[in-house]
Amino acid sequence: MKQYERQMRQKVDRGHRGCSSPMDWLRALDLAGKTAHAKSVPQALFKAPNDQLARFLGCYFACDGHVAEQPGPTAEFYSVSLRLLHDVKALLLRFGIVAFLRLKRGRYKGQPHLSWRLTVRGPFLAIFADAIPIPGVKGERLARGLGQQRSTN
């Protein structure tokens, strides 16, 4: 077990810069390739420094998050894994970000489907955008949504 913890710590310490893409880093942390129901945050991340934790959350959001720009900007994580979203919610609190977790009822492949939604909005969204570097299109969309919100306030 100690060897596994050491290997996970090295993967966390290396961060996504040691991988060719954020998705490769998530694969290195054993998060990719698992069924959605089985995913949770690797325990090593709970002990990681905030800069590494922020990179993880940003990469995870870039892969599985959603930015809604209307009616007001929100950042949302969706998952069927309640444990994963509870873990993410706890990690966001380290940055002073309060997120709201609730059940999401929908349809998947024509069948009723239950999943979970973790939402960051209001004043916590600005903290999220400032503290969590989100690569790619979703980071740009979040910045654009916040820019519009800030210009109307």
mmCIF file of C-alpha atoms in Angstrom:
data_model
loop_
_atom_site.group_PDB
_atom_site.id
_atom_site.type_symbol
_atom_site.label_atom_id
_atom_site.label_comp_id
_atom_site.label_asym_id
_atom_site.label_seq_id
_atom_site.Cartn_x
_atom_site.Cartn_y
_atom_site.Cartn_z
ATOM 1 C CA MET A 1 0.000 0.000 0.000
ATOM 2 C CA LYS A 2 2.835 2.424 0.807
ATOM 3 C CA GLN A 3 4.331 1.895 -2.659
ATOM 4 C CA TYR A 4 0.954 2.661 -4.294
ATOM 5 C CA GLU A 5 0.614 5.829 -2.191
ATOM 6 C CA ARG A 6 4.141 6.875 -3.183
ATOM 7 C CA GLN A 7 3.372 6.281 -6.878
ATOM 8 C CA MET A 8 0.134 8.273 -6.630
ATOM 9 C CA ARG A 9 1.975 11.100 -4.837
ATOM 10 C CA GLN A 10 4.509 11.216 -7.692
ATOM 11 C CA LYS A 11 1.683 11.417 -10.226
ATOM 12 C CA VAL A 12 0.017 14.208 -8.265
ATOM 13 C CA ASP A 13 3.328 16.043 -7.811
ATOM 14 C CA ARG A 14 4.108 15.777 -11.511
ATOM 15 C CA GLY A 15 0.766 17.360 -12.344
ATOM 16 C CA HIS A 16 -0.618 17.598 -15.832
ATOM 17 C CA ARG A 17 2.580 19.329 -17.019
ATOM 18 C CA GLY A 18 4.261 15.924 -16.929
ATOM 19 C CA CYS A 19 1.590 14.570 -19.265
ATOM 20 C CA SER A 20 0.866 15.431 -22.867
ATOM 21 C CA SER A 21 -2.672 16.583 -21.977
ATOM 22 C CA PRO A 22 -4.960 17.076 -18.981
ATOM 23 C CA MET A 23 -6.758 13.860 -19.990
ATOM 24 C CA ASP A 24 -3.443 11.961 -19.828
ATOM 25 C CA TRP A 25 -2.943 13.252 -16.283
ATOM 26 C CA LEU A 26 -6.416 12.038 -15.286
ATOM 27 C CA ARG A 27 -5.500 8.666 -16.793
ATOM 28 C CA ALA A 28 -2.265 8.645 -14.766
ATOM 29 C CA LEU A 29 -4.317 9.259 -11.609
ATOM 30 C CA ASP A 30 -6.473 6.226 -12.479
ATOM 31 C CA LEU A 31 -9.581 8.333 -13.054
ATOM 32 C CA ALA A 32 -10.008 7.659 -16.752
ATOM 33 C CA GLY A 33 -11.216 4.277 -17.914
ATOM 34 C CA LYS A 34 -13.216 3.527 -14.774
ATOM 35 C CA THR A 35 -16.951 3.252 -14.906
ATOM 36 C CA ALA A 36 -18.560 6.511 -13.891
ATOM 37 C CA HIS A 37 -20.120 4.925 -10.809
ATOM 38 C CA ALA A 38 -16.701 3.827 -9.503
ATOM 39 C CA LYS A 39 -14.901 7.166 -9.723
ATOM 40 C CA SER A 40 -13.677 9.106 -6.705
ATOM 41 C CA VAL A 41 -10.883 11.569 -6.038
ATOM 42 C CA PRO A 42 -7.569 9.793 -5.334
ATOM 43 C CA GLN A 43 -6.710 10.117 -1.640
ATOM 44 C CA ALA A 44 -3.290 11.588 -2.474
ATOM 45 C CA LEU A 45 -5.026 14.703 -3.799
ATOM 46 C CA PHE A 46 -6.522 15.471 -0.387
ATOM 47 C CA LYS A 47 -2.951 16.030 0.856
ATOM 48 C CA ALA A 48 -1.703 17.836 -2.251
ATOM 49 C CA PRO A 49 -0.664 21.507 -2.156
ATOM 50 C CA ASN A 50 -3.314 23.927 -3.396
ATOM 51 C CA ASP A 51 -1.548 24.670 -6.689
ATOM 52 C CA GLN A 52 -1.592 20.985 -7.659
ATOM 53 C CA LEU A 53 -5.120 20.586 -6.388
ATOM 54 C CA ALA A 54 -6.228 23.589 -8.461
ATOM 55 C CA ARG A 55 -4.642 22.048 -11.570
ATOM 56 C CA PHE A 56 -6.452 18.772 -10.913
ATOM 57 C CA LEU A 57 -9.814 20.497 -10.452
ATOM 58 C CA GLY A 58 -9.239 22.571 -13.589
ATOM 59 C CA CYS A 59 -8.352 19.516 -15.670
ATOM 60 C CA TYR A 60 -11.301 17.573 -14.304
ATOM 61 C CA PHE A 61 -13.627 20.478 -15.072
ATOM 62 C CA ALA A 62 -12.170 20.829 -18.585
ATOM 63 C CA CYS A 63 -12.997 17.160 -19.203
ATOM 64 C CA ASP A 64 -16.319 16.727 -17.347
ATOM 65 C CA GLY A 65 -17.564 20.182 -16.376
ATOM 66 C CA HIS A 66 -20.095 22.481 -17.967
ATOM 67 C CA VAL A 67 -20.377 26.266 -18.138
ATOM 68 C CA ALA A 68 -23.863 27.693 -18.469
ATOM 69 C CA GLU A 69 -23.915 31.348 -19.467
ATOM 70 C CA GLN A 70 -27.670 31.954 -19.174
ATOM 71 C CA PRO A 71 -29.562 33.060 -17.138
ATOM 72 C CA GLY A 72 -26.415 33.773 -15.129
ATOM 73 C CA PRO A 73 -23.030 32.091 -15.381
ATOM 74 C CA THR A 74 -22.612 28.839 -13.480
ATOM 75 C CA ALA A 75 -20.011 26.106 -13.423
ATOM 76 C CA GLU A 76 -21.361 22.592 -13.023
ATOM 77 C CA PHE A 77 -19.881 19.162 -12.557
ATOM 78 C CA TYR A 78 -22.121 16.212 -13.441
ATOM 79 C CA SER A 79 -21.612 12.614 -12.367
ATOM 80 C CA VAL A 80 -23.455 9.455 -11.406
ATOM 81 C CA SER A 81 -20.831 9.067 -8.663
ATOM 82 C CA LEU A 82 -22.095 10.828 -5.576
ATOM 83 C CA ARG A 83 -18.797 10.060 -3.849
ATOM 84 C CA LEU A 84 -16.811 11.807 -6.591
ATOM 85 C CA LEU A 85 -18.877 14.972 -6.320
ATOM 86 C CA HIS A 86 -18.747 14.922 -2.513
ATOM 87 C CA ASP A 87 -14.945 14.716 -2.843
ATOM 88 C CA VAL A 88 -14.855 17.604 -5.325
ATOM 89 C CA LYS A 89 -17.132 19.664 -3.080
ATOM 90 C CA ALA A 90 -14.782 19.100 -0.131
ATOM 91 C CA LEU A 91 -11.738 20.062 -2.231
ATOM 92 C CA LEU A 92 -13.412 23.241 -3.460
ATOM 93 C CA LEU A 93 -13.924 24.293 0.164
ATOM 94 C CA ARG A 94 -10.132 24.488 0.537
ATOM 95 C CA PHE A 95 -10.329 27.490 -1.795
ATOM 96 C CA GLY A 96 -13.350 29.006 -0.025
ATOM 97 C CA ILE A 97 -15.686 27.878 -2.803
ATOM 98 C CA VAL A 98 -19.122 26.716 -1.719
ATOM 99 C CA ALA A 99 -20.844 24.427 -4.214
ATOM 100 C CA PHE A 100 -24.376 23.083 -4.173
ATOM 101 C CA LEU A 101 -25.037 19.377 -4.712
ATOM 102 C CA ARG A 102 -28.376 18.090 -5.889
ATOM 103 C CA LEU A 103 -29.986 15.202 -7.701
ATOM 104 C CA LYS A 104 -30.413 15.520 -11.457
ATOM 105 C CA ARG A 105 -33.196 13.617 -13.162
ATOM 106 C CA GLY A 106 -32.849 13.154 -16.877
ATOM 107 C CA ARG A 107 -32.797 10.654 -19.691
ATOM 108 C CA TYR A 108 -29.893 8.635 -21.044
ATOM 109 C CA LYS A 109 -30.285 6.522 -24.178
ATOM 110 C CA GLY A 110 -34.043 7.019 -23.953
ATOM 111 C CA GLN A 111 -34.293 5.746 -20.375
ATOM 112 C CA PRO A 112 -34.865 7.614 -17.105
ATOM 113 C CA HIS A 113 -31.496 8.426 -15.574
ATOM 114 C CA LEU A 114 -30.440 9.723 -12.168
ATOM 115 C CA SER A 115 -27.181 11.553 -11.666
ATOM 116 C CA TRP A 116 -25.787 14.340 -9.525
ATOM 117 C CA ARG A 117 -25.032 17.991 -10.220
ATOM 118 C CA LEU A 118 -22.492 20.066 -8.302
ATOM 119 C CA THR A 119 -23.037 23.757 -9.043
ATOM 120 C CA VAL A 120 -20.819 26.775 -8.371
ATOM 121 C CA ARG A 121 -22.556 30.124 -8.818
ATOM 122 C CA GLY A 122 -22.913 33.616 -7.440
ATOM 123 C CA PRO A 123 -19.915 35.111 -5.637
ATOM 124 C CA PHE A 124 -18.253 31.690 -5.441
ATOM 125 C CA LEU A 125 -18.031 31.518 -9.224
ATOM 126 C CA ALA A 126 -15.568 34.417 -9.320
ATOM 127 C CA ILE A 127 -13.438 32.698 -6.665
ATOM 128 C CA PHE A 128 -13.625 29.479 -8.706
ATOM 129 C CA ALA A 129 -12.507 31.252 -11.881
ATOM 130 C CA ASP A 130 -9.643 33.025 -10.086
ATOM 131 C CA ALA A 131 -8.392 29.994 -8.123
ATOM 132 C CA ILE A 132 -8.904 27.127 -10.575
ATOM 133 C CA PRO A 133 -7.074 27.318 -13.930
ATOM 134 C CA ILE A 134 -9.383 25.705 -16.479
ATOM 135 C CA PRO A 135 -7.654 24.937 -19.765
ATOM 136 C CA GLY A 136 -9.318 25.218 -23.132
ATOM 137 C CA VAL A 137 -12.743 26.250 -24.306
ATOM 138 C CA LYS A 138 -14.486 25.830 -20.958
ATOM 139 C CA GLY A 139 -12.032 28.160 -19.250
ATOM 140 C CA GLU A 140 -12.607 30.726 -21.993
ATOM 141 C CA ARG A 141 -16.382 30.339 -21.720
ATOM 142 C CA LEU A 142 -16.260 30.805 -17.949
ATOM 143 C CA ALA A 143 -14.119 33.942 -18.295
ATOM 144 C CA ARG A 144 -16.489 35.319 -20.927
ATOM 145 C CA GLY A 145 -19.557 34.620 -18.764
ATOM 146 C CA LEU A 146 -17.940 36.228 -15.736
ATOM 147 C CA GLY A 147 -16.866 39.232 -17.806
ATOM 148 C CA GLN A 148 -20.456 39.801 -18.872
ATOM 149 C CA GLN A 149 -21.686 39.389 -15.307
ATOM 150 C CA ARG A 150 -19.088 41.800 -13.919
ATOM 151 C CA SER A 151 -19.874 44.429 -16.555
ATOM 152 C CA THR A 152 -23.566 44.424 -15.620
ATOM 153 C CA ASN A 153 -22.918 44.723 -11.859
#
